[in-house]
Coordinates of C-alpha atoms and ligand atoms in Angstrom, one line a residue:
M1 CA 81.0 100.0 100.1
L2 CA 80.5 96.4 101.7
L3 CA 82.9 96.5 104.6
P4 CA 84.0 94.2 106.4
S5 CA 84.2 92.2 102.9
P6 CA 82.7 88.6 103.6
V7 CA 84.6 85.6 103.9
L8 CA 83.3 82.7 101.8
P9 CA 84.7 79.1 101.2
L10 CA 85.9 77.8 98.0
L11 CA 86.2 74.4 96.6
L12 CA 89.4 74.3 94.1
P13 CA 89.5 72.4 91.0
S14 CA 92.2 69.9 92.9
G15 CA 89.6 69.1 95.7
F16 CA 91.3 71.5 98.2
Q17 CA 88.9 73.7 100.3
I18 CA 90.0 77.2 100.9
S19 CA 88.3 80.4 102.2
V20 CA 88.3 83.8 100.5
K21 CA 88.2 87.1 101.6
R22 CA 86.0 88.6 98.8
D23 CA 87.4 92.3 98.8
D24 CA 86.0 91.9 95.3
L25 CA 82.8 92.4 96.6
I26 CA 83.4 95.8 98.4
D27 CA 82.4 97.7 95.5
P28 CA 82.4 96.3 91.5
Y29 CA 84.5 99.6 90.6
V30 CA 85.9 101.1 93.9
S31 CA 87.1 97.5 94.3
G32 CA 89.3 95.3 96.5
N33 CA 93.0 96.2 97.6
K34 CA 92.4 99.5 95.2
W35 CA 89.6 100.4 98.0
R36 CA 92.0 99.9 101.0
K37 CA 94.9 101.8 99.2
L38 CA 92.8 104.8 98.6
K39 CA 91.0 104.9 102.0
Y40 CA 93.6 107.0 103.8
H41 CA 94.5 109.3 101.0
L42 CA 90.9 110.3 100.6
E43 CA 91.0 111.0 104.4
D44 CA 93.9 112.8 104.0
A45 CA 92.8 114.9 101.0
R46 CA 89.8 115.5 102.8
R47 CA 91.4 116.8 106.2
Q48 CA 93.7 119.4 103.7
N49 CA 90.6 120.6 102.1
K50 CA 91.8 118.9 98.9
T51 CA 88.6 118.6 96.6
H52 CA 90.5 117.5 93.5
L53 CA 92.1 114.1 93.1
V54 CA 95.0 113.9 90.7
T55 CA 96.4 110.1 89.8
F56 CA 98.1 107.9 87.2
G57 CA 97.7 104.3 85.7
G58 CA 98.0 102.5 82.6
A59 CA 95.2 102.1 80.3
W60 CA 93.8 99.1 81.9
S61 CA 94.3 100.5 85.5
N62 CA 92.5 99.3 88.3
H63 CA 93.4 102.2 90.3
L64 CA 92.4 104.6 87.6
L65 CA 88.8 103.2 87.8
A66 CA 89.0 102.9 91.6
T67 CA 89.6 106.5 92.0
A68 CA 87.3 107.2 89.8
A69 CA 84.5 105.7 91.0
A70 CA 85.5 106.9 94.8
A71 CA 86.0 110.5 93.4
A72 CA 82.3 110.7 92.3
R73 CA 80.9 109.0 95.3
F74 CA 82.7 111.2 97.7
G75 CA 82.2 114.6 96.0
F76 CA 85.8 114.7 95.2
K77 CA 87.1 116.2 91.0
A78 CA 89.6 113.4 89.8
T79 CA 92.1 113.8 86.8
G80 CA 93.8 110.7 85.6
Y81 CA 97.3 110.7 83.4
V82 CA 97.3 107.7 81.3
R83 CA 100.2 106.3 80.2
G84 CA 100.6 106.3 76.5
E85 CA 97.8 106.8 74.3
L86 CA 94.0 107.3 75.6
A87 CA 92.5 103.9 74.3
A88 CA 88.9 103.6 73.5
N89 CA 88.6 100.5 76.2
E90 CA 85.8 99.6 78.6
L91 CA 87.6 100.7 81.7
L92 CA 88.6 104.1 80.6
F93 CA 85.1 104.4 79.1
L94 CA 83.6 103.7 82.9
C95 CA 86.5 106.6 84.4
S96 CA 85.0 108.8 82.2
L97 CA 81.3 108.0 83.1
F98 CA 82.5 108.5 86.8
G99 CA 83.7 111.9 85.5
M100 CA 87.2 111.7 85.6
T101 CA 89.2 113.8 83.2
L102 CA 91.8 111.6 81.3
I103 CA 95.1 113.2 79.9
P104 CA 97.4 111.0 77.9
A105 CA 100.7 111.3 79.0
E106 CA 104.1 110.2 76.6
R107 CA 106.1 107.4 78.5
S108 CA 108.9 109.8 79.2
A109 CA 106.8 112.3 80.8
Y110 CA 104.9 109.5 82.8
R111 CA 107.8 108.4 84.3
D112 CA 108.3 111.4 86.9
K113 CA 104.7 111.9 88.1
P114 CA 105.6 114.0 90.9
A115 CA 107.2 116.3 88.0
L116 CA 104.3 116.1 86.2
F117 CA 101.8 116.8 89.0
R118 CA 104.1 120.0 90.0
H119 CA 104.1 121.1 85.9
Y120 CA 100.4 120.9 85.7
H121 CA 98.9 121.5 89.5
A122 CA 101.6 123.4 91.3
N123 CA 99.4 126.9 91.6
E124 CA 96.4 124.7 91.9
E125 CA 95.6 124.8 95.9
T126 CA 92.9 121.9 95.8
A127 CA 94.7 119.4 93.9
Y128 CA 96.0 116.4 95.8
F129 CA 98.5 113.7 94.5
I130 CA 98.1 109.9 94.7
D131 CA 100.8 107.9 93.5
E132 CA 100.0 105.4 90.9
G133 CA 98.5 102.3 92.2
G134 CA 97.6 104.2 95.3
A135 CA 101.3 103.2 96.8
G136 CA 102.9 104.8 99.9
S137 CA 102.3 104.9 103.6
Q138 CA 98.5 105.7 103.3
G139 CA 98.2 102.6 101.1
L140 CA 100.0 100.2 103.1
M141 CA 97.9 101.4 106.3
G142 CA 94.8 100.4 104.9
C143 CA 95.8 97.1 103.6
A144 CA 96.8 95.9 107.1
E145 CA 93.7 96.8 108.2
M146 CA 92.2 93.8 106.5
V147 CA 93.6 91.5 109.1
D148 CA 91.8 93.2 111.7
E149 CA 88.5 92.0 109.8
L150 CA 89.3 88.6 110.2
N151 CA 87.2 86.2 112.9
D152 CA 89.1 82.9 112.6
H153 CA 92.6 82.0 112.3
Y154 CA 94.5 80.7 109.2
D155 CA 97.7 78.9 108.7
H156 CA 98.1 80.4 105.4
I157 CA 97.1 83.9 104.0
F158 CA 97.9 84.4 99.7
V159 CA 97.8 87.3 97.9
A160 CA 98.7 88.3 94.6
A161 CA 101.2 91.2 94.0
G162 CA 102.3 93.8 91.7
T163 CA 104.2 96.6 93.5
G164 CA 103.7 94.6 96.7
T165 CA 102.1 97.2 98.6
T166 CA 99.2 95.3 99.5
A167 CA 101.6 92.3 100.6
A168 CA 103.6 94.6 102.7
G169 CA 100.7 95.8 104.3
L170 CA 99.2 92.5 105.1
L171 CA 102.7 91.3 106.8
S172 CA 102.5 94.2 108.8
G173 CA 98.7 93.8 110.0
I174 CA 99.8 89.8 110.5
I175 CA 102.8 90.7 112.5
Q176 CA 100.9 93.8 114.3
A177 CA 98.3 91.2 115.3
G178 CA 100.9 88.5 116.8
L179 CA 99.4 86.0 114.7
N180 CA 101.5 83.0 113.4
T181 CA 100.3 83.3 110.1
T182 CA 102.2 82.7 106.7
L183 CA 101.8 85.1 104.0
H184 CA 102.2 83.8 100.6
V185 CA 102.9 86.4 98.0
V186 CA 102.2 85.5 94.1
P187 CA 104.1 88.0 92.1
V188 CA 102.2 88.5 88.6
L189 CA 105.6 89.9 87.1
K190 CA 108.2 88.3 85.7
G191 CA 111.5 88.2 88.1
G192 CA 109.0 88.8 91.2
S193 CA 111.5 87.8 93.6
F194 CA 112.8 91.3 93.8
L195 CA 109.4 92.3 95.6
A196 CA 111.2 90.7 98.8
A197 CA 113.5 93.8 99.7
G198 CA 110.9 96.2 99.2
I199 CA 108.3 94.4 101.2
G200 CA 111.1 94.0 103.9
A201 CA 111.5 98.0 103.8
H202 CA 108.1 98.2 105.2
T203 CA 107.9 95.5 107.5
A204 CA 109.7 94.4 110.8
S205 CA 110.5 91.1 109.2
I206 CA 110.0 89.1 106.2
E207 CA 110.1 85.8 108.6
Q208 CA 106.6 84.9 108.1
M209 CA 106.6 85.7 104.1
I210 CA 107.1 83.3 101.3
L211 CA 107.6 84.2 97.5
H212 CA 106.3 82.2 95.0
A213 CA 108.0 83.7 91.7
D214 CA 106.9 80.9 89.4
Y215 CA 103.4 81.8 88.7
H216 CA 103.9 85.0 86.2
F217 CA 103.1 83.1 83.1
G218 CA 105.6 84.9 81.1
G219 CA 105.0 88.1 82.8
Y220 CA 102.8 91.2 83.4
A221 CA 99.5 90.5 81.8
K222 CA 100.8 87.4 80.0
T223 CA 98.5 84.3 80.1
S224 CA 98.7 81.2 78.8
P225 CA 95.8 78.7 77.7
Q226 CA 96.3 76.7 80.9
L227 CA 95.8 79.5 83.1
L228 CA 92.9 80.9 80.8
Q229 CA 91.3 77.1 81.2
F230 CA 91.8 77.4 85.0
I231 CA 90.1 81.1 85.2
A232 CA 87.0 79.5 83.0
S233 CA 86.7 76.4 84.8
L234 CA 86.7 78.1 88.4
S235 CA 84.3 80.7 87.1
Q236 CA 81.7 78.0 86.1
S237 CA 82.3 75.8 89.5
S238 CA 82.2 78.3 91.9
G239 CA 80.2 81.5 90.0
M240 CA 83.1 83.4 91.3
L241 CA 85.2 85.4 88.6
T242 CA 89.1 86.0 88.7
D243 CA 91.2 87.9 86.2
P244 CA 94.1 86.7 84.3
V245 CA 96.2 89.5 85.5
Y246 CA 96.3 89.2 89.0
T247 CA 94.2 87.0 91.2
G248 CA 93.8 84.1 88.4
K249 CA 97.5 83.3 88.7
M250 CA 97.4 83.6 92.3
F251 CA 94.3 81.0 92.6
Y252 CA 96.1 79.1 89.8
A253 CA 99.1 78.8 92.2
I254 CA 97.3 78.0 95.4
N255 CA 95.5 75.0 93.3
D256 CA 99.0 73.9 91.8
L257 CA 100.7 74.0 95.3
A258 CA 97.7 71.9 96.6
E259 CA 97.9 69.7 94.2
K260 CA 101.8 68.9 94.4
G261 CA 101.1 68.2 98.2
L262 CA 102.8 71.4 99.2
L263 CA 99.9 72.7 101.3
D264 CA 98.7 70.2 104.3
R265 CA 95.2 69.0 103.5
G266 CA 94.3 70.0 107.2
S267 CA 95.8 73.5 107.1
R268 CA 93.4 76.4 107.4
V269 CA 94.4 78.7 104.0
L270 CA 92.6 82.3 103.1
A271 CA 93.2 83.7 99.7
V272 CA 92.7 87.4 99.4
H273 CA 90.8 88.0 96.1
T274 CA 92.0 91.4 95.3
G275 CA 89.0 92.2 93.0
G276 CA 89.6 94.4 89.8
L277 CA 87.5 92.4 87.3
T278 CA 87.1 95.1 84.9
G279 CA 90.6 94.1 83.3
L280 CA 89.1 90.7 82.4
L281 CA 87.3 92.5 79.4
G282 CA 90.5 93.5 77.9
K283 CA 91.3 89.7 78.0
R284 CA 88.1 88.5 76.7
N285 CA 89.4 87.8 72.9
A286 CA 92.3 85.5 74.5
F287 CA 89.5 83.0 76.1
S288 CA 88.2 80.1 73.5
F289 CA 84.9 78.2 74.2
Ligands
PLP1 C1 96.6 96.4 91.8 C2 96.4 94.8 92.1 C3 97.0 94.4 92.8 C4 98.7 94.4 93.0 O1 98.7 95.3 94.1 P1 99.8 95.6 94.5 O2 99.6 96.4 96.1 O3 100.6 96.4 93.5 O4 100.7 94.7 94.8 C5 96.6 92.9 92.8 N1 95.0 92.3 92.6 C6 94.5 93.3 92.0 C7 93.0 92.9 91.4 C8 94.9 94.6 91.7 O5 94.3 95.3 91.0

């Protein structure tokens, strides 16, 4: 694991200069915020002598892959319940390669994960439940820690949000450290304004947070030619990859806000690269060159 992850400069297509917290470089597969969310789950499992991680995700879940790779590295057995059918895709292939047992779960059964866990693992003393995406207080704590790794002060920190756990952790970290930094959250789902309540439930205040709910490009995992073009051009100009599901939308948002003059030229902006680049392979046919 490459920790603390490095902070590297990035020139956006708009000519705006930012810094990037490269959590994508922590590990290629135990990547980004998924490692931060897993860390305390693994410590907790170890403390309780649980040797079998049981978790959940969709067929392109970065969390499943991170859990599979972390389990292999740290000597755990792992089982992943996959929502719907077992697709023959690159991500699940890597999970199997790391030794994870994959079990398809019908969408109706998948909805109640604790019930699924109880049903199959109630009598298994070594089994340890990790919620989809690594959510929960352990996940939050791991994400808050990222703030302590920063050596410089930033006026603005940007992060992409699915469930908002990472954003809530970062906001807690910012508040605990007494920083006046504003956290900018870019939901990748449609109607992402609902995240404010969830994030607020985990933090002392959401005064230092701004939600940018208009960069979802139609919804979760939806893209547009404009977004894909932006991702390709950023890859070519910087050597840094982003994906169309999460970080591509966040970097697009920062670039767009800068272009519209909504970010001061002199301000110090940090973008969190939350990793998860394997999902890019699932979108390769959407790109045209
Ligand atoms: C899962 C994921 C997110 C979203 O994290 P949440 O804590 O659910 O908001 C963001 N970026 C990447 C790359 C992810 O894999």
